[in-house]
Amino acid sequence: MLLDEPFLALDAITREEISITQHTLRLEERPTVLLIIHGVAEAAFLADRVVAMSPRPDRSRAGSPSICCGHGRIAPAFNAVAVAIHQFLR
């Protein structure tokens, strides 16, 4: 499934609810999803792996190692994953 900024037009409360639902689905069902997002916190919460696009649109930089933050946004592991993504993008 390809999702391009799927939560962009949602209000904050609905975005959070849908994001948690998608996260739970990912952990339970393990679907194959290419999720295009621009937010680091969202990527840390929703992704198993992050791939950054280079300035040239048809190229991608190497992906980060498989990362999973299945403990939720308040867990210390979440901050570690978000920091790792920030460092990867620099």
JSON list of N, CA, C and O in Angstrom, two decimals, residues 21-72:
[
{"chain": "A", "resi": 21, "resn": "THR", "atom": "N", "xyz": [-3.95, 3.96, 15.42]},
{"chain": "A", "resi": 21, "resn": "THR", "atom": "CA", "xyz": [-4.58, 2.82, 14.75]},
{"chain": "A", "resi": 21, "resn": "THR", "atom": "C", "xyz": [-3.63, 2.21, 13.71]},
{"chain": "A", "resi": 21, "resn": "THR", "atom": "O", "xyz": [-3.47, 0.99, 13.64]},
{"chain": "A", "resi": 22, "resn": "GLN", "atom": "N", "xyz": [-2.99, 3.06, 12.91]},
{"chain": "A", "resi": 22, "resn": "GLN", "atom": "CA", "xyz": [-2.06, 2.58, 11.89]},
{"chain": "A", "resi": 22, "resn": "GLN", "atom": "C", "xyz": [-0.86, 1.89, 12.55]},
{"chain": "A", "resi": 22, "resn": "GLN", "atom": "O", "xyz": [-0.40, 0.86, 12.10]},
{"chain": "A", "resi": 23, "resn": "HIS", "atom": "N", "xyz": [-0.37, 2.45, 13.63]},
{"chain": "A", "resi": 23, "resn": "HIS", "atom": "CA", "xyz": [0.75, 1.87, 14.37]},
{"chain": "A", "resi": 23, "resn": "HIS", "atom": "C", "xyz": [0.38, 0.48, 14.90]},
{"chain": "A", "resi": 23, "resn": "HIS", "atom": "O", "xyz": [1.15, -0.48, 14.76]},
{"chain": "A", "resi": 24, "resn": "THR", "atom": "N", "xyz": [-0.79, 0.36, 15.49]},
{"chain": "A", "resi": 24, "resn": "THR", "atom": "CA", "xyz": [-1.26, -0.92, 16.02]},
{"chain": "A", "resi": 24, "resn": "THR", "atom": "C", "xyz": [-1.42, -1.94, 14.90]},
{"chain": "A", "resi": 24, "resn": "THR", "atom": "O", "xyz": [-1.01, -3.10, 15.04]},
{"chain": "A", "resi": 25, "resn": "LEU", "atom": "N", "xyz": [-2.00, -1.52, 13.79]},
{"chain": "A", "resi": 25, "resn": "LEU", "atom": "CA", "xyz": [-2.14, -2.40, 12.63]},
{"chain": "A", "resi": 25, "resn": "LEU", "atom": "C", "xyz": [-0.79, -2.90, 12.15]},
{"chain": "A", "resi": 25, "resn": "LEU", "atom": "O", "xyz": [-0.63, -4.08, 11.82]},
{"chain": "A", "resi": 26, "resn": "ARG", "atom": "N", "xyz": [0.19, -2.00, 12.10]},
{"chain": "A", "resi": 26, "resn": "ARG", "atom": "CA", "xyz": [1.53, -2.38, 11.65]},
{"chain": "A", "resi": 26, "resn": "ARG", "atom": "C", "xyz": [2.12, -3.45, 12.55]},
{"chain": "A", "resi": 26, "resn": "ARG", "atom": "O", "xyz": [2.73, -4.41, 12.08]},
{"chain": "A", "resi": 27, "resn": "LEU", "atom": "N", "xyz": [1.95, -3.30, 13.85]},
{"chain": "A", "resi": 27, "resn": "LEU", "atom": "CA", "xyz": [2.52, -4.27, 14.79]},
{"chain": "A", "resi": 27, "resn": "LEU", "atom": "C", "xyz": [1.80, -5.61, 14.75]},
{"chain": "A", "resi": 27, "resn": "LEU", "atom": "O", "xyz": [2.43, -6.65, 14.88]},
{"chain": "A", "resi": 28, "resn": "GLU", "atom": "N", "xyz": [0.49, -5.58, 14.54]},
{"chain": "A", "resi": 28, "resn": "GLU", "atom": "CA", "xyz": [-0.30, -6.82, 14.59]},
{"chain": "A", "resi": 28, "resn": "GLU", "atom": "C", "xyz": [-0.36, -7.55, 13.25]},
{"chain": "A", "resi": 28, "resn": "GLU", "atom": "O", "xyz": [-0.25, -8.76, 13.19]},
{"chain": "A", "resi": 29, "resn": "GLU", "atom": "N", "xyz": [-0.57, -6.82, 12.17]},
{"chain": "A", "resi": 29, "resn": "GLU", "atom": "CA", "xyz": [-0.80, -7.44, 10.86]},
{"chain": "A", "resi": 29, "resn": "GLU", "atom": "C", "xyz": [0.44, -7.49, 9.96]},
{"chain": "A", "resi": 29, "resn": "GLU", "atom": "O", "xyz": [0.48, -8.26, 9.02]},
{"chain": "A", "resi": 30, "resn": "ARG", "atom": "N", "xyz": [1.40, -6.60, 10.21]},
{"chain": "A", "resi": 30, "resn": "ARG", "atom": "CA", "xyz": [2.65, -6.53, 9.43]},
{"chain": "A", "resi": 30, "resn": "ARG", "atom": "C", "xyz": [2.41, -6.31, 7.92]},
{"chain": "A", "resi": 30, "resn": "ARG", "atom": "O", "xyz": [3.00, -7.00, 7.09]},
{"chain": "A", "resi": 31, "resn": "PRO", "atom": "N", "xyz": [1.55, -5.36, 7.54]},
{"chain": "A", "resi": 31, "resn": "PRO", "atom": "CA", "xyz": [1.34, -5.11, 6.11]},
{"chain": "A", "resi": 31, "resn": "PRO", "atom": "C", "xyz": [2.55, -4.42, 5.49]},
{"chain": "A", "resi": 31, "resn": "PRO", "atom": "O", "xyz": [3.36, -3.80, 6.19]},
{"chain": "A", "resi": 32, "resn": "THR", "atom": "N", "xyz": [2.69, -4.54, 4.20]},
{"chain": "A", "resi": 32, "resn": "THR", "atom": "CA", "xyz": [3.75, -3.81, 3.49]},
{"chain": "A", "resi": 32, "resn": "THR", "atom": "C", "xyz": [3.18, -2.46, 3.08]},
{"chain": "A", "resi": 32, "resn": "THR", "atom": "O", "xyz": [2.21, -2.39, 2.33]},
{"chain": "A", "resi": 33, "resn": "VAL", "atom": "N", "xyz": [3.78, -1.40, 3.61]},
{"chain": "A", "resi": 33, "resn": "VAL", "atom": "CA", "xyz": [3.28, -0.05, 3.37]},
{"chain": "A", "resi": 33, "resn": "VAL", "atom": "C", "xyz": [4.46, 0.87, 3.08]},
{"chain": "A", "resi": 33, "resn": "VAL", "atom": "O", "xyz": [5.45, 0.85, 3.80]},
{"chain": "A", "resi": 34, "resn": "LEU", "atom": "N", "xyz": [4.35, 1.65, 2.02]},
{"chain": "A", "resi": 34, "resn": "LEU", "atom": "CA", "xyz": [5.31, 2.72, 1.75]},
{"chain": "A", "resi": 34, "resn": "LEU", "atom": "C", "xyz": [4.62, 4.00, 2.18]},
{"chain": "A", "resi": 34, "resn": "LEU", "atom": "O", "xyz": [3.62, 4.41, 1.58]},
{"chain": "A", "resi": 35, "resn": "LEU", "atom": "N", "xyz": [5.11, 4.58, 3.24]},
{"chain": "A", "resi": 35, "resn": "LEU", "atom": "CA", "xyz": [4.49, 5.75, 3.84]},
{"chain": "A", "resi": 35, "resn": "LEU", "atom": "C", "xyz": [5.38, 6.96, 3.60]},
{"chain": "A", "resi": 35, "resn": "LEU", "atom": "O", "xyz": [6.51, 7.00, 4.05]},
{"chain": "A", "resi": 36, "resn": "ILE", "atom": "N", "xyz": [4.88, 7.93, 2.85]},
{"chain": "A", "resi": 36, "resn": "ILE", "atom": "CA", "xyz": [5.65, 9.13, 2.55]},
{"chain": "A", "resi": 36, "resn": "ILE", "atom": "C", "xyz": [5.21, 10.21, 3.54]},
{"chain": "A", "resi": 36, "resn": "ILE", "atom": "O", "xyz": [4.04, 10.62, 3.55]},
{"chain": "A", "resi": 37, "resn": "ILE", "atom": "N", "xyz": [6.14, 10.60, 4.41]},
{"chain": "A", "resi": 37, "resn": "ILE", "atom": "CA", "xyz": [5.86, 11.63, 5.41]},
{"chain": "A", "resi": 37, "resn": "ILE", "atom": "C", "xyz": [7.08, 12.52, 5.56]},
{"chain": "A", "resi": 37, "resn": "ILE", "atom": "O", "xyz": [8.18, 12.16, 5.17]},
{"chain": "A", "resi": 38, "resn": "HIS", "atom": "N", "xyz": [6.86, 13.70, 6.13]},
{"chain": "A", "resi": 38, "resn": "HIS", "atom": "CA", "xyz": [7.95, 14.64, 6.32]},
{"chain": "A", "resi": 38, "resn": "HIS", "atom": "C", "xyz": [8.29, 14.86, 7.79]},
{"chain": "A", "resi": 38, "resn": "HIS", "atom": "O", "xyz": [9.30, 15.47, 8.10]},
{"chain": "A", "resi": 39, "resn": "GLY", "atom": "N", "xyz": [7.48, 14.36, 8.69]},
{"chain": "A", "resi": 39, "resn": "GLY", "atom": "CA", "xyz": [7.72, 14.57, 10.11]},
{"chain": "A", "resi": 39, "resn": "GLY", "atom": "C", "xyz": [8.58, 13.48, 10.72]},
{"chain": "A", "resi": 39, "resn": "GLY", "atom": "O", "xyz": [8.29, 12.30, 10.57]},
{"chain": "A", "resi": 40, "resn": "VAL", "atom": "N", "xyz": [9.63, 13.89, 11.43]},
{"chain": "A", "resi": 40, "resn": "VAL", "atom": "CA", "xyz": [10.54, 12.93, 12.05]},
{"chain": "A", "resi": 40, "resn": "VAL", "atom": "C", "xyz": [9.84, 12.15, 13.16]},
{"chain": "A", "resi": 40, "resn": "VAL", "atom": "O", "xyz": [9.97, 10.93, 13.24]},
{"chain": "A", "resi": 41, "resn": "ALA", "atom": "N", "xyz": [9.06, 12.82, 14.00]},
{"chain": "A", "resi": 41, "resn": "ALA", "atom": "CA", "xyz": [8.37, 12.12, 15.08]},
{"chain": "A", "resi": 41, "resn": "ALA", "atom": "C", "xyz": [7.37, 11.10, 14.52]},
{"chain": "A", "resi": 41, "resn": "ALA", "atom": "O", "xyz": [7.27, 9.99, 15.03]},
{"chain": "A", "resi": 42, "resn": "GLU", "atom": "N", "xyz": [6.69, 11.49, 13.46]},
{"chain": "A", "resi": 42, "resn": "GLU", "atom": "CA", "xyz": [5.74, 10.57, 12.82]},
{"chain": "A", "resi": 42, "resn": "GLU", "atom": "C", "xyz": [6.48, 9.37, 12.23]},
{"chain": "A", "resi": 42, "resn": "GLU", "atom": "O", "xyz": [6.03, 8.22, 12.36]},
{"chain": "A", "resi": 43, "resn": "ALA", "atom": "N", "xyz": [7.61, 9.60, 11.61]},
{"chain": "A", "resi": 43, "resn": "ALA", "atom": "CA", "xyz": [8.40, 8.50, 11.05]},
{"chain": "A", "resi": 43, "resn": "ALA", "atom": "C", "xyz": [8.89, 7.57, 12.15]},
{"chain": "A", "resi": 43, "resn": "ALA", "atom": "O", "xyz": [8.84, 6.35, 12.01]},
{"chain": "A", "resi": 44, "resn": "ALA", "atom": "N", "xyz": [9.35, 8.15, 13.25]},
{"chain": "A", "resi": 44, "resn": "ALA", "atom": "CA", "xyz": [9.84, 7.33, 14.36]},
{"chain": "A", "resi": 44, "resn": "ALA", "atom": "C", "xyz": [8.74, 6.45, 14.94]},
{"chain": "A", "resi": 44, "resn": "ALA", "atom": "O", "xyz": [8.98, 5.31, 15.33]},
{"chain": "A", "resi": 45, "resn": "PHE", "atom": "N", "xyz": [7.53, 6.97, 14.96]},
{"chain": "A", "resi": 45, "resn": "PHE", "atom": "CA", "xyz": [6.41, 6.23, 15.54]},
{"chain": "A", "resi": 45, "resn": "PHE", "atom": "C", "xyz": [5.84, 5.19, 14.59]},
{"chain": "A", "resi": 45, "resn": "PHE", "atom": "O", "xyz": [5.47, 4.09, 14.99]},
{"chain": "A", "resi": 46, "resn": "LEU", "atom": "N", "xyz": [5.79, 5.50, 13.30]},
{"chain": "A", "resi": 46, "resn": "LEU", "atom": "CA", "xyz": [5.08, 4.65, 12.35]},
{"chain": "A", "resi": 46, "resn": "LEU", "atom": "C", "xyz": [5.94, 3.71, 11.53]},
{"chain": "A", "resi": 46, "resn": "LEU", "atom": "O", "xyz": [5.43, 2.76, 10.95]},
{"chain": "A", "resi": 47, "resn": "ALA", "atom": "N", "xyz": [7.24, 3.94, 11.47]},
{"chain": "A", "resi": 47, "resn": "ALA", "atom": "CA", "xyz": [8.07, 3.20, 10.51]},
{"chain": "A", "resi": 47, "resn": "ALA", "atom": "C", "xyz": [8.93, 2.13, 11.15]},
{"chain": "A", "resi": 47, "resn": "ALA", "atom": "O", "xyz": [9.35, 2.24, 12.30]},
{"chain": "A", "resi": 48, "resn": "ASP", "atom": "N", "xyz": [9.19, 1.09, 10.38]},
{"chain": "A", "resi": 48, "resn": "ASP", "atom": "CA", "xyz": [10.21, 0.10, 10.73]},
{"chain": "A", "resi": 48, "resn": "ASP", "atom": "C", "xyz": [11.56, 0.53, 10.20]},
{"chain": "A", "resi": 48, "resn": "ASP", "atom": "O", "xyz": [12.59, 0.21, 10.77]},
{"chain": "A", "resi": 49, "resn": "ARG", "atom": "N", "xyz": [11.53, 1.24, 9.08]},
{"chain": "A", "resi": 49, "resn": "ARG", "atom": "CA", "xyz": [12.75, 1.67, 8.42]},
{"chain": "A", "resi": 49, "resn": "ARG", "atom": "C", "xyz": [12.48, 3.03, 7.78]},
{"chain": "A", "resi": 49, "resn": "ARG", "atom": "O", "xyz": [11.40, 3.28, 7.29]},
{"chain": "A", "resi": 50, "resn": "VAL", "atom": "N", "xyz": [13.50, 3.88, 7.78]},
{"chain": "A", "resi": 50, "resn": "VAL", "atom": "CA", "xyz": [13.36, 5.21, 7.20]},
{"chain": "A", "resi": 50, "resn": "VAL", "atom": "C", "xyz": [14.35, 5.36, 6.06]},
{"chain": "A", "resi": 50, "resn": "VAL", "atom": "O", "xyz": [15.53, 5.04, 6.21]},
{"chain": "A", "resi": 51, "resn": "VAL", "atom": "N", "xyz": [13.87, 5.82, 4.91]},
{"chain": "A", "resi": 51, "resn": "VAL", "atom": "CA", "xyz": [14.72, 6.10, 3.76]},
{"chain": "A", "resi": 51, "resn": "VAL", "atom": "C", "xyz": [14.54, 7.57, 3.42]},
{"chain": "A", "resi": 51, "resn": "VAL", "atom": "O", "xyz": [13.41, 8.03, 3.26]},
{"chain": "A", "resi": 52, "resn": "ALA", "atom": "N", "xyz": [15.64, 8.30, 3.33]},
{"chain": "A", "resi": 52, "resn": "ALA", "atom": "CA", "xyz": [15.56, 9.73, 3.00]},
{"chain": "A", "resi": 52, "resn": "ALA", "atom": "C", "xyz": [15.87, 9.95, 1.53]},
{"chain": "A", "resi": 52, "resn": "ALA", "atom": "O", "xyz": [16.78, 9.33, 0.99]},
{"chain": "A", "resi": 53, "resn": "MET", "atom": "N", "xyz": [15.11, 10.82, 0.92]},
{"chain": "A", "resi": 53, "resn": "MET", "atom": "CA", "xyz": [15.34, 11.15, -0.49]},
{"chain": "A", "resi": 53, "resn": "MET", "atom": "C", "xyz": [16.42, 12.22, -0.58]},
{"chain": "A", "resi": 53, "resn": "MET", "atom": "O", "xyz": [16.48, 13.12, 0.24]},
{"chain": "A", "resi": 54, "resn": "SER", "atom": "N", "xyz": [17.25, 12.11, -1.59]},
{"chain": "A", "resi": 54, "resn": "SER", "atom": "CA", "xyz": [18.29, 13.10, -1.82]},
{"chain": "A", "resi": 54, "resn": "SER", "atom": "C", "xyz": [17.66, 14.32, -2.49]},
{"chain": "A", "resi": 54, "resn": "SER", "atom": "O", "xyz": [16.52, 14.27, -2.95]},
{"chain": "A", "resi": 55, "resn": "PRO", "atom": "N", "xyz": [18.40, 15.45, -2.58]},
{"chain": "A", "resi": 55, "resn": "PRO", "atom": "CA", "xyz": [17.86, 16.62, -3.27]},
{"chain": "A", "resi": 55, "resn": "PRO", "atom": "C", "xyz": [17.44, 16.33, -4.71]},
{"chain": "A", "resi": 55, "resn": "PRO", "atom": "O", "xyz": [16.54, 16.93, -5.24]},
{"chain": "A", "resi": 56, "resn": "ARG", "atom": "N", "xyz": [18.10, 15.38, -5.31]},
{"chain": "A", "resi": 56, "resn": "ARG", "atom": "CA", "xyz": [17.72, 14.96, -6.65]},
{"chain": "A", "resi": 56, "resn": "ARG", "atom": "C", "xyz": [16.58, 13.95, -6.51]},
{"chain": "A", "resi": 56, "resn": "ARG", "atom": "O", "xyz": [16.76, 12.88, -5.92]},
{"chain": "A", "resi": 57, "resn": "PRO", "atom": "N", "xyz": [15.39, 14.23, -6.99]},
{"chain": "A", "resi": 57, "resn": "PRO", "atom": "CA", "xyz": [14.21, 13.44, -6.67]},
{"chain": "A", "resi": 57, "resn": "PRO", "atom": "C", "xyz": [14.26, 11.95, -7.04]},
{"chain": "A", "resi": 57, "resn": "PRO", "atom": "O", "xyz": [13.55, 11.17, -6.45]},
{"chain": "A", "resi": 58, "resn": "ASP", "atom": "N", "xyz": [15.07, 11.58, -7.99]},
{"chain": "A", "resi": 58, "resn": "ASP", "atom": "CA", "xyz": [15.05, 10.18, -8.39]},
{"chain": "A", "resi": 58, "resn": "ASP", "atom": "C", "xyz": [16.07, 9.32, -7.65]},
{"chain": "A", "resi": 58, "resn": "ASP", "atom": "O", "xyz": [16.31, 8.19, -8.01]},
{"chain": "A", "resi": 59, "resn": "ARG", "atom": "N", "xyz": [16.67, 9.86, -6.61]},
{"chain": "A", "resi": 59, "resn": "ARG", "atom": "CA", "xyz": [17.68, 9.11, -5.86]},
{"chain": "A", "resi": 59, "resn": "ARG", "atom": "C", "xyz": [17.30, 9.05, -4.38]},
{"chain": "A", "resi": 59, "resn": "ARG", "atom": "O", "xyz": [16.72, 9.98, -3.85]},
{"chain": "A", "resi": 60, "resn": "SER", "atom": "N", "xyz": [17.68, 8.00, -3.72]},
{"chain": "A", "resi": 60, "resn": "SER", "atom": "CA", "xyz": [17.46, 7.94, -2.27]},
{"chain": "A", "resi": 60, "resn": "SER", "atom": "C", "xyz": [18.80, 7.71, -1.60]},
{"chain": "A", "resi": 60, "resn": "SER", "atom": "O", "xyz": [19.70, 7.09, -2.15]},
{"chain": "A", "resi": 61, "resn": "ARG", "atom": "N", "xyz": [18.91, 8.26, -0.40]},
{"chain": "A", "resi": 61, "resn": "ARG", "atom": "CA", "xyz": [20.08, 8.01, 0.41]},
{"chain": "A", "resi": 61, "resn": "ARG", "atom": "C", "xyz": [19.89, 6.64, 1.04]},
{"chain": "A", "resi": 61, "resn": "ARG", "atom": "O", "xyz": [18.80, 6.10, 1.08]},
{"chain": "A", "resi": 62, "resn": "ALA", "atom": "N", "xyz": [20.95, 6.10, 1.57]},
{"chain": "A", "resi": 62, "resn": "ALA", "atom": "CA", "xyz": [20.83, 4.80, 2.22]},
{"chain": "A", "resi": 62, "resn": "ALA", "atom": "C", "xyz": [19.84, 4.89, 3.36]},
{"chain": "A", "resi": 62, "resn": "ALA", "atom": "O", "xyz": [19.76, 5.90, 4.05]},
{"chain": "A", "resi": 63, "resn": "GLY", "atom": "N", "xyz": [19.07, 3.85, 3.55]},
{"chain": "A", "resi": 63, "resn": "GLY", "atom": "CA", "xyz": [18.08, 3.84, 4.62]},
{"chain": "A", "resi": 63, "resn": "GLY", "atom": "C", "xyz": [18.73, 3.63, 5.97]},
{"chain": "A", "resi": 63, "resn": "GLY", "atom": "O", "xyz": [19.83, 3.09, 6.06]},
{"chain": "A", "resi": 64, "resn": "SER", "atom": "N", "xyz": [18.04, 4.08, 6.99]},
{"chain": "A", "resi": 64, "resn": "SER", "atom": "CA", "xyz": [18.53, 3.84, 8.34]},
{"chain": "A", "resi": 64, "resn": "SER", "atom": "C", "xyz": [18.39, 2.35, 8.62]},
{"chain": "A", "resi": 64, "resn": "SER", "atom": "O", "xyz": [17.61, 1.66, 7.98]},
{"chain": "A", "resi": 65, "resn": "PRO", "atom": "N", "xyz": [19.12, 1.86, 9.60]},
{"chain": "A", "resi": 65, "resn": "PRO", "atom": "CA", "xyz": [18.92, 0.45, 9.97]},
{"chain": "A", "resi": 65, "resn": "PRO", "atom": "C", "xyz": [17.48, 0.24, 10.39]},
{"chain": "A", "resi": 65, "resn": "PRO", "atom": "O", "xyz": [16.80, 1.19, 10.75]},
{"chain": "A", "resi": 66, "resn": "SER", "atom": "N", "xyz": [17.04, -0.99, 10.36]},
{"chain": "A", "resi": 66, "resn": "SER", "atom": "CA", "xyz": [15.68, -1.27, 10.80]},
{"chain": "A", "resi": 66, "resn": "SER", "atom": "C", "xyz": [15.51, -0.76, 12.22]},
{"chain": "A", "resi": 66, "resn": "SER", "atom": "O", "xyz": [16.27, -1.12, 13.11]},
{"chain": "A", "resi": 67, "resn": "ILE", "atom": "N", "xyz": [14.54, 0.10, 12.37]},
{"chain": "A", "resi": 67, "resn": "ILE", "atom": "CA", "xyz": [14.26, 0.66, 13.70]},
{"chain": "A", "resi": 67, "resn": "ILE", "atom": "C", "xyz": [12.80, 0.46, 13.97]},
{"chain": "A", "resi": 67, "resn": "ILE", "atom": "O", "xyz": [11.96, 0.60, 13.10]},
{"chain": "A", "resi": 68, "resn": "CYS", "atom": "N", "xyz": [12.47, 0.13, 15.17]},
{"chain": "A", "resi": 68, "resn": "CYS", "atom": "CA", "xyz": [11.07, -0.06, 15.52]},
{"chain": "A", "resi": 68, "resn": "CYS", "atom": "C", "xyz": [10.85, 0.53, 16.90]},
{"chain": "A", "resi": 68, "resn": "CYS", "atom": "O", "xyz": [11.62, 0.28, 17.81]},
{"chain": "A", "resi": 69, "resn": "CYS", "atom": "N", "xyz": [9.84, 1.32, 16.99]},
{"chain": "A", "resi": 69, "resn": "CYS", "atom": "CA", "xyz": [9.50, 1.93, 18.27]},
{"chain": "A", "resi": 69, "resn": "CYS", "atom": "C", "xyz": [8.11, 1.46, 18.66]},
{"chain": "A", "resi": 69, "resn": "CYS", "atom": "O", "xyz": [7.18, 2.23, 18.63]},
{"chain": "A", "resi": 70, "resn": "GLY", "atom": "N", "xyz": [7.98, 0.21, 18.99]},
{"chain": "A", "resi": 70, "resn": "GLY", "atom": "CA", "xyz": [6.68, -0.36, 19.30]},
{"chain": "A", "resi": 70, "resn": "GLY", "atom": "C", "xyz": [6.19, -0.07, 20.70]},
{"chain": "A", "resi": 70, "resn": "GLY", "atom": "O", "xyz": [5.19, -0.60, 21.12]},
{"chain": "A", "resi": 71, "resn": "HIS", "atom": "N", "xyz": [6.91, 0.78, 21.42]},
{"chain": "A", "resi": 71, "resn": "HIS", "atom": "CA", "xyz": [6.54, 1.04, 22.81]},
{"chain": "A", "resi": 71, "resn": "HIS", "atom": "C", "xyz": [5.73, 2.32, 22.98]},
{"chain": "A", "resi": 71, "resn": "HIS", "atom": "O", "xyz": [5.35, 2.66, 24.08]},
{"chain": "A", "resi": 72, "resn": "GLY", "atom": "N", "xyz": [5.47, 3.04, 21.92]},
{"chain": "A", "resi": 72, "resn": "GLY", "atom": "CA", "xyz": [4.68, 4.25, 22.01]},
{"chain": "A", "resi": 72, "resn": "GLY", "atom": "C", "xyz": [5.53, 5.50, 22.10]},
{"chain": "A", "resi": 72, "resn": "GLY", "atom": "O", "xyz": [6.74, 5.44, 22.29]}
]
